[in-house]
């Protein structure tokens, strides 16, 4: 066989890897991008997302497969490494404090206690990837991206998610090969456990590596800029939950199950301070004990959602981005415990999760599904999967699925059938 042919298909020459992906599509894409930009409304996120997808398609049309491969293996992996370095040593905080001025590598290195030659190499690559502005030899100005990295909600994800779980992603092929290329559904057997030779789940692993707070910061920030689920344009909290809610002294209005450190509950309380009844945050002791600041209106409760739900007859039970961490048979237990506590005709269960479309899924949706696949042996679910899990398996009724755009979690509103309380 000729050396310039691929082993998979001898009729395809290896030279295809050195040709642009789809150069003929460039004129059309440029025209569409120009038209979309002219009508872009800064107040609407969906057109901007569509424009971004087309801009990426333009890059892929011009880029060769070899360049795509090198971008992935050298460029993007290098960026993740360099950005995490900057987060950990305080580079991005220092640059932001210095302001929008040219900043010398030697000055920054001295302020950080970092080897200037090391910092020079780090900043050179980040600039080459377009994320930092080079204004002269060893001089750089910050960008909106690097200025954002100073905030824990943005920067700390590179440590709390990428740095201490990345082995699971990079070695997922080995994990899959060893298990016969089957879709994983066992939460006690994950690519993360295999890569790091541990029996710890992802959250315990990250916490024990010393990055628990970094992960909490990331979880509190990945939805920045998105419309919150409790916004009236998304889900009508007043109409669906507050109206008709019990106003008694012992009534419970909202139970956030597996609610981390209370991000959602605090936002709900700030948005609807007049909502009647108690607000209860539930999570494992490890998580509850990490809470540093929480609105005093919120009751903290240590709870494992695989156990019986201790709060009965609440107006609202809420589960945000939790069920996607678990395979169906574990979700069965979680939902059964909620259902047993619900008061039919009164209680509502809100599941705040992504509903994967059957076609044209957004890259944020598929990207998060890959995180679930590699870290949890679980998945993001389609509408059909949610109906199967919630109605057929758990015996709850879905009243409505509320959605707010591409790549954003929906609100699946559920109720318990009458006669089961």
Coordinates of C-alpha atoms in Angstrom, one line a residue:
X1 CA 0.0 0.0 0.0
X2 CA 1.3 3.5 -0.8
X3 CA 2.4 5.5 2.2
X4 CA 0.3 8.5 1.1
X5 CA -2.9 6.5 1.5
X6 CA -4.8 5.9 4.7
X7 CA -5.1 2.4 6.0
X8 CA -8.9 2.7 6.4
X9 CA -9.6 3.7 2.8
X10 CA -6.8 3.3 0.2
X11 CA -8.7 5.6 -2.1
X12 CA -8.3 8.6 0.2
X13 CA -4.8 10.2 0.0
X14 CA -3.1 11.5 3.1
X15 CA -2.8 14.8 1.3
X16 CA -6.5 15.5 2.4
X17 CA -5.1 16.3 5.8
X18 CA -3.2 19.3 4.3
X19 CA -6.2 20.8 2.4
X20 CA -8.8 23.2 3.9
X21 CA -11.8 21.6 5.4
X22 CA -14.4 23.2 3.0
X23 CA -12.8 26.2 1.2
X24 CA -15.8 26.4 -1.2
X25 CA -18.1 27.2 1.8
X26 CA -16.1 30.4 2.7
X27 CA -18.0 32.9 0.5
X28 CA -21.3 31.7 1.8
X29 CA -20.3 31.7 5.4
X30 CA -18.8 35.2 5.1
X31 CA -22.0 36.5 3.6
X32 CA -24.1 34.8 6.3
X33 CA -21.9 36.2 9.0
X34 CA -22.1 39.7 7.6
X35 CA -25.9 39.5 7.4
X36 CA -26.3 38.1 10.9
X37 CA -23.9 40.7 12.3
X38 CA -25.9 43.6 10.8
X39 CA -29.1 42.4 12.4
X40 CA -27.5 41.3 15.7
X41 CA -29.4 42.5 18.8
X42 CA -27.1 42.8 21.8
X43 CA -30.1 42.1 24.1
X44 CA -30.8 38.7 22.5
X45 CA -28.4 35.8 23.2
X46 CA -29.7 33.4 20.7
X47 CA -28.7 35.3 17.5
X48 CA -25.2 35.8 19.0
X49 CA -24.9 32.1 19.7
X50 CA -25.9 31.4 16.1
X51 CA -23.3 33.9 14.8
X52 CA -20.6 32.2 17.0
X53 CA -21.4 28.8 15.5
X54 CA -21.0 30.2 12.0
X55 CA -17.8 31.9 12.9
X56 CA -16.5 28.5 14.1
X57 CA -17.7 26.9 10.9
X58 CA -15.7 29.5 9.0
X59 CA -12.5 28.7 10.8
X60 CA -13.1 25.0 10.2
X61 CA -13.7 25.6 6.5
X62 CA -10.3 27.4 6.2
X63 CA -8.4 25.2 8.6
X64 CA -6.7 22.0 7.4
X65 CA -7.2 18.7 9.3
X66 CA -3.6 18.7 10.2
X67 CA -4.0 22.2 11.7
X68 CA -7.1 21.1 13.6
X69 CA -5.2 18.2 15.1
X70 CA -2.2 20.4 16.1
X71 CA -4.6 23.0 17.5
X72 CA -6.2 20.4 19.7
X73 CA -3.0 18.7 20.9
X74 CA -0.7 21.7 21.1
X75 CA -2.8 24.8 21.1
X76 CA -5.8 24.0 23.3
X77 CA -4.1 21.7 25.7
X78 CA -1.3 24.2 26.0
X79 CA -3.9 27.0 26.7
X80 CA -5.6 25.0 29.5
X81 CA -2.2 24.3 31.1
X82 CA -1.1 28.0 30.8
X83 CA -4.3 29.5 32.0
X84 CA -4.4 27.2 35.0
X85 CA -0.8 28.2 35.8
X86 CA -1.9 31.9 35.7
X87 CA -4.9 31.2 37.9
X88 CA -2.8 29.4 40.5
X89 CA 0.1 31.9 40.7
X90 CA -2.2 35.0 40.6
X91 CA -1.1 36.3 37.2
X92 CA -4.6 37.2 36.1
X93 CA -5.5 39.0 39.3
X94 CA -2.2 41.0 39.2
X95 CA -2.7 42.0 35.5
X96 CA -6.3 43.1 36.2
X97 CA -5.1 45.2 39.2
X98 CA -2.5 46.9 37.0
X99 CA -5.2 48.0 34.6
X100 CA -5.4 48.2 30.8
X101 CA -1.8 49.1 30.2
X102 CA 1.2 47.3 28.6
X103 CA 2.7 45.1 31.3
X104 CA 6.2 43.7 31.2
X105 CA 6.9 40.0 31.8
X106 CA 9.8 40.8 34.1
X107 CA 7.7 43.1 36.2
X108 CA 4.9 40.6 36.5
X109 CA 7.3 37.8 37.3
X110 CA 8.9 39.9 40.1
X111 CA 5.5 40.6 41.6
X112 CA 4.4 37.0 41.5
X113 CA 7.7 35.3 42.5
X114 CA 7.8 33.4 39.2
X115 CA 10.8 32.6 37.0
X116 CA 10.7 35.3 34.2
X117 CA 11.6 32.8 31.5
X118 CA 8.8 30.5 32.6
X119 CA 6.3 33.3 32.6
X120 CA 7.6 34.5 29.2
X121 CA 6.8 31.1 27.6
X122 CA 3.4 30.9 29.3
X123 CA 2.3 34.4 28.1
X124 CA 3.7 33.9 24.7
X125 CA 1.5 30.9 24.0
X126 CA -1.6 32.5 25.4
X127 CA -1.0 35.5 23.2
X128 CA -0.4 33.3 20.1
X129 CA -3.7 31.7 20.7
X130 CA -5.4 35.1 20.6
X131 CA -6.3 35.4 24.3
X132 CA -3.8 38.0 25.3
X133 CA -2.6 41.1 23.4
X134 CA 1.1 41.4 22.6
X135 CA 2.1 45.0 22.3
X136 CA 5.9 44.6 22.1
X137 CA 8.7 42.3 23.1
X138 CA 7.7 40.7 26.4
X139 CA 4.9 43.3 26.8
X140 CA 1.2 42.3 27.0
X141 CA -2.2 44.0 27.6
X142 CA -5.1 42.1 29.2
X143 CA -8.2 41.2 27.3
X144 CA -11.8 40.8 28.5
X145 CA -11.0 37.1 28.8
X146 CA -7.9 37.4 30.9
X147 CA -9.6 40.1 33.1
X148 CA -12.5 37.7 33.7
X149 CA -10.1 35.0 34.8
X150 CA -9.5 37.0 38.0
X151 CA -13.0 36.1 39.2
X152 CA -13.1 32.7 41.0
X153 CA -16.3 31.8 39.1
X154 CA -14.4 31.9 35.8
X155 CA -10.8 31.1 36.6
X156 CA -11.2 28.4 39.3
X157 CA -12.9 26.0 36.9
X158 CA -9.5 25.5 35.3
X159 CA -8.3 24.1 38.6
X160 CA -11.4 22.6 40.2
X161 CA -12.6 20.8 37.0
X162 CA -9.9 20.6 34.3
X163 CA -6.7 20.1 36.3
X164 CA -7.8 17.4 38.7
X165 CA -10.2 15.5 36.5
X166 CA -8.5 15.9 33.1
X167 CA -7.0 12.4 33.2
X168 CA -10.5 10.9 32.9
X169 CA -11.1 12.8 29.6
X170 CA -7.6 12.0 28.1
X171 CA -7.7 8.3 29.0
X172 CA -11.4 7.7 28.3
X173 CA -10.5 5.6 25.3
X174 CA -8.6 3.1 27.5
X175 CA -11.5 2.9 29.9
X176 CA -13.9 2.2 27.1
X177 CA -11.6 -0.3 25.4
X178 CA -11.2 -2.3 28.6
X179 CA -15.0 -2.5 28.9
X180 CA -15.7 -3.6 25.4
X181 CA -16.8 -0.2 24.1
X182 CA -20.1 -0.2 26.0
X183 CA -21.9 2.9 27.1
X184 CA -21.0 3.2 30.8
X185 CA -23.9 3.3 33.3
X186 CA -22.2 2.2 36.6
X187 CA -21.5 5.2 38.9
X188 CA -19.1 3.0 40.8
X189 CA -17.0 2.4 37.7
X190 CA -16.0 5.7 36.0
X191 CA -13.2 6.8 33.7
X192 CA -12.1 9.1 36.5
X193 CA -11.8 6.2 38.9
X194 CA -9.9 4.3 36.3
X195 CA -7.5 7.1 35.3
X196 CA -6.6 8.0 38.9
X197 CA -6.9 4.5 40.4
X198 CA -9.4 5.5 43.0
X199 CA -12.8 4.4 44.2
X200 CA -13.8 8.0 45.0
X201 CA -16.6 9.7 43.1
X202 CA -15.7 12.9 41.3
X203 CA -16.8 15.4 44.0
X204 CA -15.0 13.5 46.8
X205 CA -11.9 13.1 44.6
X206 CA -11.8 16.9 43.8
X207 CA -12.4 17.8 47.4
X208 CA -9.6 15.5 48.7
X209 CA -7.2 16.9 46.1
X210 CA -7.7 20.3 47.7
X211 CA -9.8 21.8 45.0
X212 CA -13.2 21.6 46.5
X213 CA -13.7 25.4 46.8
X214 CA -12.5 25.8 43.2
X215 CA -15.2 23.4 42.0
X216 CA -17.8 25.2 44.1
X217 CA -16.8 28.5 42.5
X218 CA -17.1 27.0 39.0
X219 CA -20.5 25.5 39.8
X220 CA -21.6 28.9 41.0
X221 CA -20.4 30.7 37.8
X222 CA -20.9 28.5 34.7
X223 CA -24.4 29.9 34.3
X224 CA -23.2 33.6 34.3
X225 CA -25.0 35.6 31.6
X226 CA -27.8 33.1 31.2
X227 CA -31.3 33.9 32.0
X228 CA -32.0 32.4 35.5
X229 CA -34.7 29.8 35.7
X230 CA -36.7 31.9 38.2
X231 CA -36.9 34.9 35.8
X232 CA -40.5 35.6 34.8
X233 CA -39.5 35.3 31.1
X234 CA -38.4 31.7 31.8
X235 CA -40.5 30.1 34.5
X236 CA -43.4 32.0 36.2
X237 CA -42.6 31.4 39.9
X238 CA -45.3 33.7 41.2
X239 CA -48.1 32.1 39.1
X240 CA -46.9 28.5 39.4
X241 CA -45.6 28.3 43.0
X242 CA -46.3 31.4 45.2
X243 CA -50.0 31.6 44.3
X244 CA -51.8 28.9 46.3
X245 CA -48.8 28.2 48.6
X246 CA -49.4 27.5 52.3
X247 CA -48.8 30.6 54.4
X248 CA -48.8 28.7 57.8
X249 CA -45.9 29.2 60.2
X250 CA -44.5 25.7 59.7
X251 CA -45.1 25.6 55.9
X252 CA -42.1 24.8 53.7
X253 CA -42.0 26.7 50.4
X254 CA -38.9 25.4 48.7
X255 CA -36.5 22.5 49.3
X256 CA -33.3 22.6 47.2
X257 CA -32.1 18.9 47.1
X258 CA -28.4 18.6 46.5
X259 CA -28.2 22.4 46.3
X260 CA -24.4 22.7 46.8
X261 CA -23.7 25.9 48.9
X262 CA -27.1 27.5 48.1
X263 CA -26.5 29.6 45.0
X264 CA -30.0 28.9 43.6
X265 CA -31.8 29.4 46.8
X266 CA -30.2 32.7 47.5
X267 CA -31.1 34.0 44.0
X268 CA -34.7 32.8 44.5
X269 CA -34.9 34.6 47.9
X270 CA -33.5 37.8 46.4
X271 CA -35.9 37.6 43.5
X272 CA -39.0 36.7 45.6
X273 CA -38.4 37.8 49.2
X274 CA -42.2 37.7 49.8
X275 CA -42.6 34.0 49.0
X276 CA -44.3 32.3 52.0
X277 CA -42.8 29.5 54.0
X278 CA -39.4 28.1 54.8
X279 CA -36.4 27.8 52.4
X280 CA -34.4 24.6 53.0
X281 CA -31.0 23.8 51.5
X282 CA -30.1 20.0 51.5
X283 CA -26.8 18.4 50.7
X284 CA -24.2 16.0 52.0
X285 CA -22.4 17.0 55.3
X286 CA -19.2 17.5 53.3
X287 CA -20.8 20.2 51.2
X288 CA -22.9 21.9 53.9
X289 CA -19.9 22.3 56.1
X290 CA -18.1 24.1 53.3
X291 CA -20.6 27.0 53.4
X292 CA -19.0 30.2 54.4
X293 CA -21.8 32.7 53.8
X294 CA -25.5 32.0 53.3
X295 CA -28.6 34.2 53.7
X296 CA -29.9 33.6 57.2
X297 CA -33.4 33.0 55.7
X298 CA -32.2 29.7 54.4
X299 CA -32.2 26.6 56.6
X300 CA -29.2 24.3 56.2
X301 CA -29.9 20.6 56.3
X302 CA -27.5 17.7 56.0
X303 CA -29.1 15.1 53.7
X304 CA -28.3 12.3 51.3
X305 CA -30.9 12.2 48.5
X306 CA -30.7 8.4 48.4
X307 CA -32.4 8.4 51.9
X308 CA -36.0 9.1 52.8
X309 CA -36.9 12.8 52.3
X310 CA -37.4 14.2 55.8
X311 CA -39.4 17.3 54.6
X312 CA -42.9 16.3 53.8
X313 CA -45.5 18.2 51.8
X314 CA -43.4 21.1 50.7
X315 CA -44.7 23.4 48.0
X316 CA -41.6 22.9 45.9
X317 CA -38.9 20.3 45.6
X318 CA -36.0 21.4 43.4
X319 CA -33.2 19.4 41.8
X320 CA -30.6 21.3 39.7
X321 CA -28.0 19.6 37.6
X322 CA -27.9 16.6 39.8
X323 CA -29.8 13.8 38.0
X324 CA -27.4 14.1 35.1
X325 CA -24.7 12.9 37.4
X326 CA -26.4 9.6 37.9
X327 CA -27.6 6.6 35.8
X328 CA -31.3 5.8 35.7
X329 CA -31.3 3.2 38.5
X330 CA -29.9 5.8 41.0
X331 CA -32.2 8.5 39.7
X332 CA -35.1 6.0 40.4
X333 CA -34.2 6.1 44.1
X334 CA -33.8 9.9 44.2
X335 CA -37.2 10.4 42.5
X336 CA -38.9 7.8 44.6
X337 CA -37.8 9.6 47.8
X338 CA -39.1 12.9 46.5
X339 CA -42.4 11.4 45.3
X340 CA -43.1 9.8 48.7
X341 CA -42.7 13.3 50.3
X342 CA -44.9 15.2 47.8
X343 CA -48.5 16.2 48.5
X344 CA -50.5 15.4 45.3
X345 CA -52.4 18.4 44.0
X346 CA -50.1 20.8 45.9
X347 CA -46.4 19.9 45.7
X348 CA -44.3 20.5 42.6
X349 CA -41.0 19.0 41.7
X350 CA -38.8 21.2 39.5
X351 CA -36.0 19.4 37.7
X352 CA -33.6 22.0 36.3
X353 CA -31.6 20.1 33.7
X354 CA -30.6 20.2 30.0
X355 CA -33.0 18.5 27.6
X356 CA -31.0 17.3 24.7
X357 CA -32.6 18.0 21.3
X358 CA -32.8 15.0 18.9
X359 CA -31.0 17.0 16.2
X360 CA -28.8 20.1 16.0
X361 CA -27.7 20.0 19.7
X362 CA -25.7 23.0 20.9
X363 CA -22.0 22.4 21.6
X364 CA -22.4 23.4 25.3
X365 CA -25.0 20.6 25.6
X366 CA -22.8 18.0 24.0
X367 CA -19.7 19.2 25.8
X368 CA -21.4 18.8 29.2
X369 CA -22.6 15.4 28.1
X370 CA -18.9 14.4 27.6
X371 CA -18.2 15.6 31.1
X372 CA -21.0 13.4 32.4
X373 CA -19.7 10.5 30.3
X374 CA -16.1 10.7 31.5
X375 CA -16.5 11.8 35.1
X376 CA -19.8 10.1 36.2
X377 CA -20.6 7.3 33.7
X378 CA -23.9 9.2 33.3
X379 CA -25.5 11.4 30.6
X380 CA -27.5 14.4 29.6
X381 CA -31.0 13.2 28.6
X382 CA -33.3 13.8 25.6
X383 CA -37.0 14.6 26.1
X384 CA -37.9 11.0 25.5
X385 CA -35.4 9.9 28.2
X386 CA -36.8 12.3 30.7
X387 CA -40.3 11.1 30.1
X388 CA -39.2 7.6 30.5
X389 CA -37.3 8.3 33.7
X390 CA -39.9 10.6 35.3
X391 CA -43.3 9.2 34.1
X392 CA -42.7 5.6 33.3
X393 CA -40.1 4.7 35.9
X394 CA -40.8 7.2 38.8
X395 CA -44.6 7.4 38.3
X396 CA -44.7 11.2 38.4
X397 CA -46.5 13.4 35.9
X398 CA -44.7 16.0 33.8
X399 CA -46.9 19.1 33.7
X400 CA -44.7 21.1 31.3
X401 CA -41.1 21.5 30.1
X402 CA -40.0 25.2 30.2
X403 CA -37.0 26.1 28.0
X404 CA -34.9 29.2 27.4
X405 CA -32.6 28.7 24.4
X406 CA -29.7 26.6 23.2
X407 CA -27.3 25.0 25.7
X408 CA -29.4 26.1 28.7
X409 CA -31.0 24.0 31.3
X410 CA -34.8 23.6 31.0
X411 CA -37.2 23.4 33.9
X412 CA -39.2 20.2 34.0
X413 CA -42.3 20.8 36.2
X414 CA -43.6 17.6 37.8
X415 CA -46.4 16.6 40.1
X416 CA -47.4 13.4 42.0
X417 CA -50.5 11.6 40.9
X418 CA -53.6 12.2 43.0
X419 CA -54.5 9.5 45.6
X420 CA -50.9 8.6 46.5
X421 CA -50.4 10.8 49.6

